[in-house]
Coordinates of C-alpha atoms and ligand atoms in Angstrom, one line a residue:
M13 CA 0.0 0.0 0.0
K14 CA 3.0 2.2 0.4
L15 CA 3.0 3.1 -3.3
R16 CA -0.7 4.0 -3.3
N17 CA -0.4 6.2 -0.2
R18 CA 2.7 8.0 -1.5
N19 CA 0.9 8.6 -4.8
I20 CA -2.2 10.0 -3.1
E21 CA 0.1 12.5 -1.3
K22 CA 1.5 13.5 -4.7
L23 CA -2.0 13.9 -6.2
H24 CA -2.6 16.5 -3.4
T25 CA 0.6 18.4 -3.8
D26 CA 1.8 18.2 -7.5
E27 CA 0.6 20.0 -10.6
F28 CA 0.0 17.8 -13.7
D29 CA 0.0 18.2 -17.4
A30 CA -2.9 15.8 -17.6
L31 CA -5.2 14.1 -15.2
I32 CA -6.8 10.9 -16.6
I33 CA -10.2 9.8 -15.1
G34 CA -10.6 6.0 -15.4
G35 CA -8.0 3.2 -15.4
G36 CA -9.6 0.9 -18.0
I37 CA -7.7 0.1 -21.2
N38 CA -8.2 3.6 -22.6
G39 CA -7.0 5.4 -19.5
A40 CA -4.2 3.0 -18.8
A41 CA -2.8 3.1 -22.4
T42 CA -3.2 6.9 -22.4
A43 CA -1.3 7.2 -19.1
A44 CA 1.6 5.0 -20.4
A45 CA 1.7 6.9 -23.7
L46 CA 1.8 10.4 -22.2
A47 CA 4.1 9.5 -19.3
G48 CA 6.5 7.7 -21.7
K49 CA 6.6 10.7 -24.0
G50 CA 7.5 13.0 -21.1
A51 CA 4.3 14.5 -19.7
K52 CA 3.6 14.8 -16.0
V53 CA 0.6 12.5 -15.7
A54 CA -1.9 11.6 -13.0
L55 CA -4.3 8.6 -13.3
I56 CA -7.2 7.8 -11.0
D57 CA -9.9 5.2 -10.9
R58 CA -12.8 5.0 -8.4
G59 CA -12.4 1.3 -8.3
D60 CA -9.4 -0.9 -9.2
F61 CA -7.6 -0.5 -12.5
A62 CA -9.5 -2.5 -15.1
G63 CA -12.2 -3.0 -12.6
S64 CA -15.0 -2.4 -15.1
T65 CA -15.5 -3.1 -18.8
S66 CA -11.8 -4.0 -19.3
M67 CA -12.1 -7.1 -17.1
H68 CA -15.2 -8.4 -18.9
S69 CA -14.1 -8.7 -22.6
S70 CA -13.7 -11.8 -24.6
N71 CA -9.8 -11.4 -24.3
L72 CA -9.6 -11.4 -28.1
V73 CA -7.3 -9.2 -30.1
W74 CA -8.9 -9.3 -33.4
G75 CA -9.1 -7.6 -36.7
G76 CA -12.9 -7.4 -36.6
I77 CA -13.7 -10.2 -39.1
K78 CA -17.5 -9.7 -38.4
Y79 CA -17.4 -6.1 -39.7
M80 CA -16.6 -7.7 -43.1
E81 CA -20.3 -8.6 -43.4
S82 CA -21.3 -4.9 -42.9
K83 CA -18.5 -4.0 -45.4
D84 CA -16.8 -1.7 -42.9
F85 CA -13.5 -2.5 -44.6
A86 CA -11.7 0.6 -43.4
L87 CA -12.4 -0.5 -39.8
V88 CA -11.3 -4.1 -40.5
R89 CA -8.1 -2.9 -42.1
K90 CA -7.3 -0.6 -39.1
L91 CA -8.1 -3.3 -36.6
C92 CA -6.0 -5.9 -38.5
K93 CA -3.1 -3.6 -38.4
S94 CA -3.6 -2.9 -34.7
R95 CA -3.8 -6.6 -34.0
N96 CA -0.5 -7.3 -35.9
H97 CA 1.1 -4.4 -34.1
L98 CA 0.1 -5.8 -30.8
I99 CA 1.3 -9.4 -31.7
K100 CA 4.7 -8.0 -32.7
S101 CA 5.0 -5.7 -29.7
Y102 CA 3.8 -8.3 -27.1
P103 CA 4.8 -11.7 -28.6
S104 CA 4.5 -13.5 -25.3
T105 CA 1.2 -12.0 -24.2
V106 CA -0.8 -11.4 -27.4
Q107 CA -0.7 -14.7 -29.2
E108 CA -2.0 -15.8 -32.6
I109 CA -4.8 -18.3 -32.2
R110 CA -6.9 -20.3 -34.7
F111 CA -10.6 -19.8 -34.9
L112 CA -12.6 -22.8 -36.1
T113 CA -16.0 -21.8 -37.3
T114 CA -18.7 -24.3 -38.0
I115 CA -21.6 -23.5 -40.3
T116 CA -25.0 -25.1 -40.2
K117 CA -27.4 -25.8 -43.1
G118 CA -29.6 -22.8 -43.9
F119 CA -27.1 -20.2 -42.6
R120 CA -27.2 -16.9 -44.5
H121 CA -23.8 -17.6 -46.2
S122 CA -22.2 -20.9 -47.4
P123 CA -18.9 -22.1 -45.9
R124 CA -17.1 -21.4 -49.3
Y125 CA -18.3 -17.8 -49.4
L126 CA -17.2 -17.2 -45.8
W127 CA -13.9 -19.0 -46.5
A128 CA -13.3 -16.6 -49.4
G129 CA -14.0 -13.8 -47.0
T130 CA -11.3 -15.1 -44.6
W131 CA -8.8 -14.9 -47.5
L132 CA -9.8 -11.3 -48.0
Y133 CA -9.5 -10.8 -44.2
W134 CA -6.0 -12.5 -44.3
L135 CA -4.9 -10.1 -47.1
M136 CA -6.3 -7.1 -45.3
G137 CA -4.1 -8.2 -42.4
N138 CA -1.0 -8.2 -44.7
G139 CA -0.8 -12.0 -44.7
F140 CA 0.6 -11.7 -41.2
T141 CA -1.0 -14.8 -39.8
K142 CA -1.3 -18.4 -40.8
L143 CA -3.4 -19.2 -43.9
P144 CA -7.2 -19.9 -43.7
R145 CA -8.5 -23.4 -44.3
L146 CA -11.8 -24.8 -45.6
L147 CA -13.0 -27.8 -43.6
S148 CA -15.6 -30.5 -44.4
P149 CA -17.9 -31.6 -41.5
K150 CA -15.9 -34.9 -41.3
K151 CA -12.6 -33.0 -40.9
I152 CA -14.1 -30.7 -38.3
K153 CA -15.2 -33.8 -36.3
Q154 CA -11.7 -35.3 -36.6
E155 CA -10.0 -32.2 -35.4
E156 CA -12.5 -31.2 -32.7
P157 CA -14.6 -34.2 -31.6
I158 CA -16.8 -32.2 -29.2
I159 CA -18.3 -30.2 -32.1
D160 CA -21.8 -31.5 -33.2
I161 CA -21.6 -31.8 -37.0
N162 CA -25.2 -32.9 -37.3
G163 CA -26.7 -30.4 -39.8
S164 CA -23.3 -28.9 -40.4
V165 CA -22.3 -28.1 -44.0
G166 CA -18.6 -27.6 -43.1
G167 CA -16.6 -24.7 -41.8
F168 CA -13.4 -22.8 -42.0
E169 CA -10.4 -21.9 -39.9
Y170 CA -8.5 -18.6 -39.8
S171 CA -6.3 -16.7 -37.3
D172 CA -6.7 -13.8 -34.9
A173 CA -5.1 -13.4 -31.5
Y174 CA -5.9 -13.5 -27.8
L175 CA -4.6 -12.3 -24.5
H176 CA -3.1 -15.2 -22.7
D177 CA -3.3 -13.7 -19.3
N178 CA -6.6 -11.9 -19.5
D179 CA -7.6 -8.4 -20.3
A180 CA -7.3 -7.0 -16.7
R181 CA -3.7 -8.2 -16.4
F182 CA -2.9 -6.7 -19.8
V183 CA -4.4 -3.3 -18.7
F184 CA -2.4 -3.4 -15.4
N185 CA 0.8 -3.7 -17.4
F186 CA 0.1 -0.4 -19.0
V187 CA -0.5 1.2 -15.6
R188 CA 2.7 -0.4 -14.3
H189 CA 4.6 1.0 -17.3
A190 CA 3.0 4.4 -16.7
L191 CA 4.3 4.3 -13.1
N192 CA 7.8 3.3 -14.3
Y193 CA 7.7 6.4 -16.6
G194 CA 6.9 8.6 -13.6
A195 CA 3.1 8.8 -13.7
V196 CA 1.2 9.2 -10.4
A197 CA -1.5 6.6 -10.4
A198 CA -3.9 5.5 -7.6
N199 CA -6.8 3.1 -7.6
Y200 CA -9.9 3.7 -5.4
V201 CA -9.8 7.5 -6.0
E202 CA -13.0 8.9 -7.4
S203 CA -13.5 12.1 -9.4
L204 CA -16.5 14.0 -8.0
G205 CA -16.3 16.5 -10.8
A206 CA -14.0 19.3 -11.9
E207 CA -14.0 23.0 -12.6
R208 CA -11.8 25.2 -14.9
E209 CA -9.9 27.8 -12.9
G210 CA -7.8 30.0 -15.2
E211 CA -5.3 27.8 -17.0
Y212 CA -6.0 24.7 -14.8
W213 CA -8.6 22.1 -14.1
L214 CA -9.3 21.6 -10.4
T215 CA -10.7 18.1 -9.9
Q216 CA -12.4 17.2 -6.6
A217 CA -11.3 13.7 -5.7
R218 CA -12.3 11.3 -3.0
N219 CA -10.2 8.5 -1.5
V220 CA -12.7 5.7 -1.6
M221 CA -10.8 3.8 1.1
D222 CA -11.1 6.4 3.8
G223 CA -13.6 9.0 2.5
S224 CA -11.1 11.9 2.6
T225 CA -11.4 14.5 -0.2
F226 CA -8.8 16.6 -1.9
S227 CA -8.3 18.4 -5.2
I228 CA -6.0 17.6 -8.2
R229 CA -4.6 20.3 -10.4
S230 CA -4.0 19.7 -14.1
K231 CA -3.7 21.6 -17.4
V232 CA -5.7 19.0 -19.4
L233 CA -8.5 16.8 -18.2
I234 CA -8.9 13.4 -20.0
N235 CA -12.2 11.6 -19.4
A236 CA -11.5 7.9 -20.0
A237 CA -14.4 6.8 -17.7
G238 CA -15.6 4.2 -20.3
P239 CA -19.4 3.6 -19.9
W240 CA -19.5 6.6 -17.5
V241 CA -17.9 9.2 -19.8
D242 CA -21.3 10.9 -20.3
Q243 CA -21.9 11.0 -16.6
H244 CA -18.6 12.6 -15.9
N245 CA -19.0 15.1 -18.7
A246 CA -22.3 16.1 -17.0
L247 CA -20.3 16.8 -13.8
T248 CA -17.9 19.1 -15.6
G249 CA -20.4 20.7 -17.9
Q250 CA -18.8 19.4 -21.1
K251 CA -20.9 19.3 -24.3
T252 CA -19.6 16.7 -26.7
T253 CA -20.4 15.7 -30.3
H254 CA -20.6 12.0 -29.3
Q255 CA -22.2 10.0 -26.5
H256 CA -22.5 6.4 -25.5
M257 CA -25.0 3.6 -26.0
Y258 CA -24.5 0.4 -24.0
S259 CA -24.5 -3.2 -25.2
K260 CA -24.3 -5.9 -22.4
G261 CA -22.2 -9.0 -22.9
I262 CA -21.7 -12.0 -20.6
H263 CA -19.3 -15.0 -20.5
L264 CA -19.4 -18.2 -18.6
I265 CA -16.3 -19.9 -17.2
V266 CA -16.6 -23.7 -17.1
P267 CA -14.2 -26.7 -16.7
Q268 CA -12.0 -27.2 -19.8
L269 CA -14.1 -28.6 -22.7
T270 CA -11.3 -29.3 -25.1
S271 CA -7.5 -29.3 -24.7
T272 CA -6.8 -28.0 -28.2
K273 CA -5.7 -24.4 -28.0
R274 CA -8.1 -22.8 -30.4
V275 CA -11.2 -20.8 -30.4
L276 CA -14.4 -22.6 -31.5
A277 CA -16.8 -20.1 -33.2
F278 CA -20.5 -20.6 -33.9
F279 CA -23.4 -18.5 -35.0
A280 CA -25.9 -18.4 -32.2
D281 CA -29.7 -18.7 -32.7
D282 CA -29.9 -14.9 -33.0
G283 CA -27.3 -15.0 -35.9
R284 CA -24.5 -13.5 -33.8
L285 CA -21.0 -15.0 -33.5
F286 CA -20.2 -16.6 -30.2
F287 CA -17.1 -18.4 -29.0
V288 CA -15.6 -21.2 -26.9
I289 CA -12.3 -19.6 -25.8
P290 CA -9.4 -21.4 -24.0
M291 CA -8.5 -20.0 -20.6
G292 CA -5.7 -22.2 -19.2
N293 CA -7.3 -25.2 -17.6
R294 CA -10.8 -23.7 -18.0
T295 CA -13.0 -22.7 -21.0
C296 CA -14.7 -19.3 -21.4
I297 CA -18.0 -19.2 -23.4
G298 CA -19.7 -16.1 -24.7
T299 CA -20.9 -13.6 -25.5
T300 CA -24.2 -11.9 -25.7
D301 CA -25.2 -8.5 -27.1
T302 CA -28.1 -6.9 -25.3
H303 CA -29.0 -3.2 -25.6
M304 CA -29.1 -1.6 -22.1
E305 CA -30.2 1.8 -21.0
H306 CA -27.6 2.1 -18.3
P307 CA -24.1 0.7 -17.7
E308 CA -24.7 -1.1 -14.3
V309 CA -25.4 -4.7 -15.2
D310 CA -25.1 -8.2 -13.9
V311 CA -25.7 -11.7 -15.2
T312 CA -29.4 -12.8 -15.2
A313 CA -30.8 -16.3 -15.3
E314 CA -32.0 -15.5 -18.9
D315 CA -28.4 -14.6 -20.0
T316 CA -27.0 -17.9 -18.6
A317 CA -29.8 -19.9 -20.1
F318 CA -29.2 -18.4 -23.6
V319 CA -25.5 -19.2 -23.5
L320 CA -26.0 -22.7 -22.1
E321 CA -28.8 -23.5 -24.6
N322 CA -26.8 -22.3 -27.6
I323 CA -23.6 -24.1 -26.6
N324 CA -25.3 -27.4 -25.8
K325 CA -26.9 -27.4 -29.2
R326 CA -23.6 -27.1 -30.9
L327 CA -21.4 -29.5 -28.9
T328 CA -21.7 -33.2 -28.2
L329 CA -20.5 -33.3 -24.6
E330 CA -20.9 -36.4 -22.5
K331 CA -23.3 -34.5 -20.4
P332 CA -24.8 -31.1 -21.5
L333 CA -23.5 -28.2 -19.5
T334 CA -25.8 -26.9 -16.8
Q335 CA -25.8 -24.1 -14.3
D336 CA -23.8 -26.3 -11.9
D337 CA -20.9 -26.5 -14.2
I338 CA -20.4 -22.7 -14.1
I339 CA -17.3 -21.7 -12.1
S340 CA -17.7 -18.0 -12.5
T341 CA -19.1 -15.4 -14.9
R342 CA -18.0 -12.1 -16.5
C343 CA -20.5 -9.4 -17.4
G344 CA -20.0 -5.8 -18.7
V345 CA -21.3 -3.3 -21.2
R346 CA -19.6 -2.3 -24.4
P347 CA -19.6 1.5 -24.5
L348 CA -20.6 2.3 -28.2
A349 CA -19.9 5.7 -29.6
I350 CA -22.8 7.5 -31.4
K351 CA -23.3 11.0 -32.6
A352 CA -25.2 12.9 -29.8
D353 CA -27.8 14.1 -32.4
Q354 CA -28.4 10.6 -33.8
G355 CA -30.7 9.5 -30.9
S356 CA -30.9 6.0 -29.5
D357 CA -33.3 4.4 -32.0
R358 CA -30.4 3.0 -34.1
D359 CA -29.9 -0.7 -34.8
F360 CA -27.2 -1.0 -32.2
L361 CA -25.9 -4.3 -33.4
Q362 CA -24.8 -2.4 -36.5
L363 CA -23.0 0.3 -34.5
S364 CA -19.3 0.6 -35.1
R365 CA -16.9 -0.4 -32.3
K366 CA -14.5 2.4 -33.3
H367 CA -13.2 4.7 -30.7
V368 CA -13.8 8.4 -31.0
I369 CA -11.9 11.3 -29.4
D370 CA -13.9 14.4 -28.6
T371 CA -11.7 17.4 -27.8
N372 CA -12.8 20.7 -26.4
P373 CA -9.8 23.0 -27.1
D374 CA -11.4 26.0 -25.2
S375 CA -11.3 24.2 -21.9
A376 CA -8.5 21.7 -22.7
H377 CA -10.8 18.7 -22.2
I378 CA -10.7 15.3 -24.0
S379 CA -13.3 12.6 -23.9
I380 CA -12.6 9.1 -25.2
F381 CA -15.7 7.2 -26.5
G382 CA -16.0 3.6 -27.4
G383 CA -13.1 1.5 -28.6
K384 CA -11.6 -1.9 -28.1
L385 CA -8.7 -3.4 -26.3
T386 CA -7.3 -4.2 -29.7
D387 CA -7.0 -0.5 -30.6
C388 CA -5.2 0.6 -27.4
L389 CA -1.9 1.5 -28.9
N390 CA -3.7 3.9 -31.4
V391 CA -5.6 5.4 -28.5
G392 CA -2.4 6.2 -26.6
D393 CA -0.7 7.8 -29.6
E394 CA -3.8 9.7 -30.7
I395 CA -4.4 11.2 -27.3
A396 CA -0.7 12.2 -27.1
D397 CA -1.2 14.1 -30.3
E398 CA -4.3 15.8 -29.0
V399 CA -2.5 16.8 -25.8
V400 CA 0.3 18.4 -27.8
R401 CA -2.4 20.3 -29.8
L402 CA -3.7 21.6 -26.4
G403 CA -0.3 23.1 -25.8
V404 CA 1.4 20.6 -23.6
H405 CA 5.1 20.1 -24.4
L406 CA 6.1 16.4 -24.6
T407 CA 9.8 16.2 -24.1
D408 CA 10.2 12.8 -25.7
I409 CA 7.5 12.8 -28.4
D410 CA 8.9 9.7 -30.3
Y411 CA 9.4 7.5 -27.2
R412 CA 8.3 3.9 -27.8
W413 CA 6.1 3.6 -24.7
Y414 CA 4.8 0.0 -25.2
G415 CA 6.1 -3.5 -25.9
E416 CA 8.1 -6.3 -24.3
P417 CA 11.8 -5.8 -23.6
P418 CA 14.2 -6.5 -26.5
E419 CA 15.1 -10.2 -27.4
P420 CA 18.5 -10.2 -25.7
V421 CA 16.9 -9.4 -22.3
K422 CA 14.5 -12.3 -22.8
Q423 CA 17.4 -14.6 -23.8
Q424 CA 19.3 -13.7 -20.6
F425 CA 16.2 -14.6 -18.5
M426 CA 15.6 -17.8 -20.4
D427 CA 19.3 -18.8 -20.1
Q428 CA 19.2 -18.3 -16.3
A429 CA 16.0 -20.3 -16.1
R430 CA 17.5 -23.1 -18.1
R431 CA 20.7 -23.3 -16.0
M432 CA 18.7 -23.6 -12.8
N433 CA 16.4 -26.2 -14.5
L434 CA 13.3 -24.0 -13.6
D435 CA 10.9 -25.8 -16.0
A436 CA 11.5 -29.1 -14.2
M437 CA 9.8 -27.5 -11.2
T438 CA 6.6 -26.8 -13.1
A439 CA 3.6 -28.4 -11.4
P440 CA 2.0 -31.3 -13.4
T441 CA -1.3 -29.5 -13.4
S442 CA 0.1 -26.4 -15.1
T443 CA -0.6 -25.7 -18.7
E444 CA 2.8 -24.2 -19.5
P445 CA 6.4 -24.2 -18.3
L446 CA 7.3 -21.9 -15.5
S447 CA 9.8 -19.9 -17.6
S448 CA 7.2 -19.0 -20.1
R449 CA 4.7 -18.0 -17.4
L450 CA 7.1 -15.8 -15.5
W451 CA 8.6 -14.1 -18.5
R452 CA 5.2 -13.3 -20.0
R453 CA 3.7 -11.9 -16.8
Y454 CA 6.8 -10.0 -15.5
A455 CA 9.4 -9.8 -18.2
E456 CA 12.7 -8.4 -16.8
Q457 CA 11.0 -8.0 -13.3
A458 CA 11.0 -11.9 -13.1
M459 CA 14.8 -12.0 -12.6
P460 CA 14.6 -11.5 -8.8
M461 CA 12.0 -14.3 -8.7
L462 CA 14.6 -16.7 -10.1
E463 CA 16.8 -15.8 -7.2
K464 CA 14.0 -16.4 -4.7
I465 CA 13.4 -19.9 -6.2
R466 CA 17.2 -20.6 -6.1
Q467 CA 17.2 -19.8 -2.4
D468 CA 14.0 -21.7 -1.7
P469 CA 12.5 -24.1 -4.3
A470 CA 9.1 -23.9 -2.4
E471 CA 8.8 -20.4 -3.9
A472 CA 8.0 -22.2 -7.2
D473 CA 5.1 -24.1 -5.7
I474 CA 1.5 -23.4 -6.6
L475 CA 0.0 -21.3 -3.9
I476 CA -3.8 -21.6 -4.4
E477 CA -5.2 -25.0 -5.4
G478 CA -6.7 -25.1 -8.9
T479 CA -4.6 -22.2 -10.2
E480 CA -1.1 -21.8 -11.7
Y481 CA -0.1 -18.9 -9.4
I482 CA 3.2 -19.6 -7.7
R483 CA 4.4 -18.4 -4.3
C484 CA 7.2 -16.0 -5.4
E485 CA 4.8 -14.0 -7.6
L486 CA 2.9 -12.9 -4.5
E487 CA 5.5 -10.7 -2.9
H488 CA 6.1 -9.1 -6.2
A489 CA 2.4 -8.4 -6.5
R490 CA 2.3 -6.9 -3.0
D491 CA 5.3 -4.6 -3.6
H492 CA 4.6 -3.6 -7.2
E493 CA 1.0 -4.1 -8.2
M494 CA -1.0 -1.8 -6.0
I495 CA -3.2 -4.4 -4.4
T496 CA -5.6 -2.4 -2.3
Q497 CA -8.4 -5.0 -1.8
L498 CA -8.2 -8.8 -2.0
E499 CA -10.4 -8.7 -5.1
D500 CA -7.7 -6.8 -7.0
F501 CA -5.4 -9.8 -6.6
L502 CA -8.0 -12.5 -7.0
R503 CA -9.8 -11.2 -10.1
R504 CA -7.4 -8.8 -11.9
R505 CA -3.7 -9.2 -11.1
A506 CA -4.3 -12.9 -11.2
K507 CA -7.4 -14.7 -12.5
V508 CA -7.9 -16.9 -9.4
S509 CA -11.5 -16.0 -8.8
L510 CA -12.4 -16.7 -12.4
V511 CA -11.0 -20.2 -12.4
V512 CA -11.7 -21.4 -8.8
H513 CA -15.2 -21.5 -7.5
H514 CA -16.1 -18.9 -4.9
E515 CA -16.9 -21.4 -2.2
Q516 CA -13.8 -23.5 -2.9
L517 CA -11.8 -20.3 -2.5
R518 CA -13.4 -19.6 0.9
H519 CA -11.9 -22.9 2.2
S520 CA -8.5 -22.5 0.4
K521 CA -5.5 -22.7 2.8
G522 CA -3.4 -21.1 0.0
L523 CA -5.6 -18.1 0.0
K524 CA -5.2 -17.6 3.7
E525 CA -1.4 -17.7 3.2
A526 CA -1.7 -15.3 0.3
C527 CA -3.7 -12.9 2.6
R528 CA -1.0 -13.0 5.2
V529 CA 1.7 -12.1 2.6
L530 CA -0.4 -9.3 1.1
F531 CA -2.0 -7.7 4.1
G532 CA 0.1 -8.9 7.1
D533 CA -1.7 -8.5 10.5
D534 CA -4.9 -7.3 8.6
A535 CA -5.1 -10.5 6.6
E536 CA -8.3 -11.7 8.3
T537 CA -10.1 -8.4 7.9
Y538 CA -9.3 -8.3 4.1
F539 CA -10.4 -12.0 3.8
D540 CA -13.7 -11.4 5.6
T541 CA -14.4 -8.2 3.6
Y542 CA -13.8 -10.0 0.3
F543 CA -16.4 -12.6 1.1
A544 CA -18.9 -10.1 2.6
E545 CA -18.7 -7.8 -0.5
N546 CA -18.2 -10.1 -3.4
R547 CA -21.0 -12.5 -4.5
D548 CA -20.6 -15.9 -6.0
T549 CA -20.7 -15.0 -9.7
S550 CA -21.4 -18.6 -10.8
R551 CA -25.0 -18.0 -9.8
P552 CA -27.2 -15.5 -11.7
Y553 CA -27.7 -12.2 -9.9
S554 CA -30.3 -12.2 -7.2
S555 CA -30.5 -15.9 -6.6
P556 CA -29.2 -17.0 -3.2
P557 CA -25.7 -18.5 -3.0
V558 CA -25.3 -22.2 -2.8
E559 CA -23.2 -23.9 -0.1
I560 CA -20.7 -26.4 -1.3
D561 CA -19.3 -28.8 1.3
Ligands
FAD621 C1 -18.7 -8.6 -23.3 C2 -17.6 -7.8 -23.9 C3 -16.7 -8.4 -24.8 C4 -15.6 -7.6 -25.4 N1 -14.7 -8.3 -26.1 C5 -13.7 -7.6 -26.6 C6 -12.6 -8.3 -27.2 O1 -12.6 -9.5 -27.3 N2 -11.6 -7.5 -27.8 C7 -11.6 -6.2 -27.7 O2 -10.6 -5.6 -28.2 N3 -12.5 -5.5 -27.0 C8 -13.6 -6.2 -26.5 N4 -14.6 -5.5 -25.8 C9 -14.5 -4.1 -25.7 C10 -13.6 -3.6 -24.6 O3 -13.6 -4.5 -23.5 C11 -14.0 -2.2 -24.2 O4 -14.1 -1.3 -25.3 C12 -12.9 -1.6 -23.2 O5 -12.6 -2.5 -22.2 C13 -13.4 -0.3 -22.7 O6 -12.4 0.3 -21.9 P1 -12.5 1.7 -21.2 O7 -11.2 2.0 -20.7 O8 -13.1 2.6 -22.2 O9 -13.6 1.5 -20.1 P2 -13.5 0.8 -18.6 O10 -12.7 -0.4 -18.7 O11 -14.9 0.6 -18.2 O12 -12.8 1.8 -17.7 C14 -13.4 3.0 -17.3 C15 -13.0 3.2 -15.9 O13 -13.4 4.5 -15.4 C16 -13.7 4.4 -14.1 N5 -14.5 5.6 -13.7 C17 -15.8 5.9 -14.0 N6 -16.2 7.0 -13.4 C18 -15.2 7.4 -12.7 C19 -15.0 8.5 -11.8 N7 -16.0 9.4 -11.6 N8 -13.8 8.7 -11.1 C20 -12.8 7.8 -11.3 N9 -12.9 6.7 -12.1 C21 -14.1 6.5 -12.8 C22 -14.4 3.1 -13.9 O14 -14.2 2.6 -12.5 C23 -13.6 2.2 -14.9 O15 -12.6 1.4 -14.3 C24 -15.6 -6.2 -25.2 C25 -16.5 -5.6 -24.3 C26 -17.5 -6.4 -23.7 C27 -18.4 -5.7 -22.7

C-alpha cells in the first residue's frame, strides 16, 4: 500500500500536465503513452484499475472479421493492423490463435463464401497470420470431436489473436509502465467533478478507502471513464459531439471442454458469432449483445440460459453443460460511440466499435468514447497528439512507450531459467512451463523471482489450489502491483476467482497464506471483507448463494 499512499500524497501536492479519469484500457494506455513521452501524468480510478469493462471482454485481439459482413473494410483494415502491431509488440502476451468456425445448413452464407471472406481478411491483415483453411464436416469432427456436426455443412479456420493472461492483467501492465515512466496513479480514488480555474482544471477527488477528499490540479483533463464518460461530462459541464449507447455481454467460465488451444466459433440462434475460448485449464464461453439503458449490469438467469442452450446445441459433450458447471461469470457493457444528435433508435448491433476522441480546445478537455482493447496503442498515440495540440510540451515525443523488452533481455532470462532447471519445477497440473509464465507476466522483473526460487524451491510451488499462481509471484504483487483490496489480486492481477469456485476459495489454505503475505496483520479483515462484499458470480444475480461442502 506504500505506493498508493505515496501517490495519493503527490496527487494533493503536485501539478500535472494531464489528469486521466478512469484506469480501464483507454485510460491506462493513455497514461503510459503520455508519461512515456515525457508528460507529467496523474491517473485515478474510483475502483481498481481495469475493474469495469476492461475485465469483462472476450480477451480477443482481433481484426474485426465480423465487420466484413457490414462491409466496414476501413475499420477491418485498421483493426487488423492494430492486431498485428500488438502481436509484434507483445509476442509472449498477445498470441496468434486459430478460430474454427462451424456453419449449419440454412445459414445466410455458405462455408465457401465465408472461407473466401477469410482470405480477404487475411490479405487485409497483410498476410501476417497463418493461412485460412476450408473444412468438411468430417474434418471438423476429426479435429474437434466435441463439435456436433449434425446439420453442419462444413466450416473454416482462420487466425486472430488472444490475451493469454486476460484483459485486466494486460491493462495493469500499461498502468505499471506508466508508473515506471513517472506517472502518479492511484486506484480507489473517485473524481467527484472538476472546474476550470484560469489555465487549470481543479478536480475534486475522494479517496474511496477512507472517504477523505482533496483536489488535483492539471492543465488538461482526460475523461476515460468508459461507460461513465457521459456522466462525468455532465459533472464538468462538457458538451460533446458524441455520446454512448450500451451493449451488455456475458461470458461463462466452465471446466476445460477441449484441450486443443483454439477458439471454436459458432453462430448463435440470434445469428451472432459466439465463442468457446481457451482459458488455461478452463474454458470461457460467450458472449451476448443486449441493448441496455444504463451501464450497471449483472448476469441474469436468462443470460445464462441463452448461452447454455446455444452451446449445448452445438457441442456433443458427454453431459450437457448446466448451471452447476459454471465456475464464474463475467459481465459488462460495451460503450458504443454514437453522434449525440443521432438519438438511441439506431440498430445498435450495426453500430461501429470504433473509438472516437472528442476534444474541447477551449477548456483543454478530452473525452474518449467507445473503442476496443485491440485498438489501445492507437488510442495512446492519438491522445498524445491531442494533448500536444492543447499546448502541452512532450519532451520525448517519439518515445516507444509500449512493448516487451528486447530479445537479448529475454534470452538472458531464459538462459538463467534453463541453467537452474526451472521448468522441471513446473507443477504437473500447469498448462505451460514456469519460464514462459514468469517471462510473459513479469518480463525483466521476473529476474529476482529466479533468485528467490534458487534460495528456496518452495517459492516455485503453486499457492492456491486449482490455479497456476506460484508463491514467489505474490511478494512481487504486494510490492509492485498496488493491491488495495483482496479482489484486486484474485480477479485482476491474477485470475484466481475466475478459475476457482467462490466457495472453494473460501476454504483454500493457500488463499489464507496469500492474505498474510499481502496484508500482514490485517489478513483476516481483508479476507472477511472480500467474502462479505463479493458475491458468488457462478449464480445469476439475485439468486441465493449455494453452499458447497
Ligand atoms: C462482453 C464484452 C466483450 C468484449 N470483447 C472484446 C474483445 O474481445 N476484444 C476487444 O478488443 N474489445 C472487447 N470488448 C471491448 C472492450 O472491452 C472495451 O471497449 C474496453 O474495455 C473499454 O475500456 P474503457 O477504458 O473505455 O472502459 P472501462 O474499462 O470501463 O474503464 C473506465 C474506468 O473509469 C472508471 N470511472 C468511471 N467513473 C469514474 C470517476 N468518476 N472517477 C474515477 N474513475 C471513474 C471506472 O471505474 C472504470 O474502471 C468487449 C467488451 C465487452 C463488454
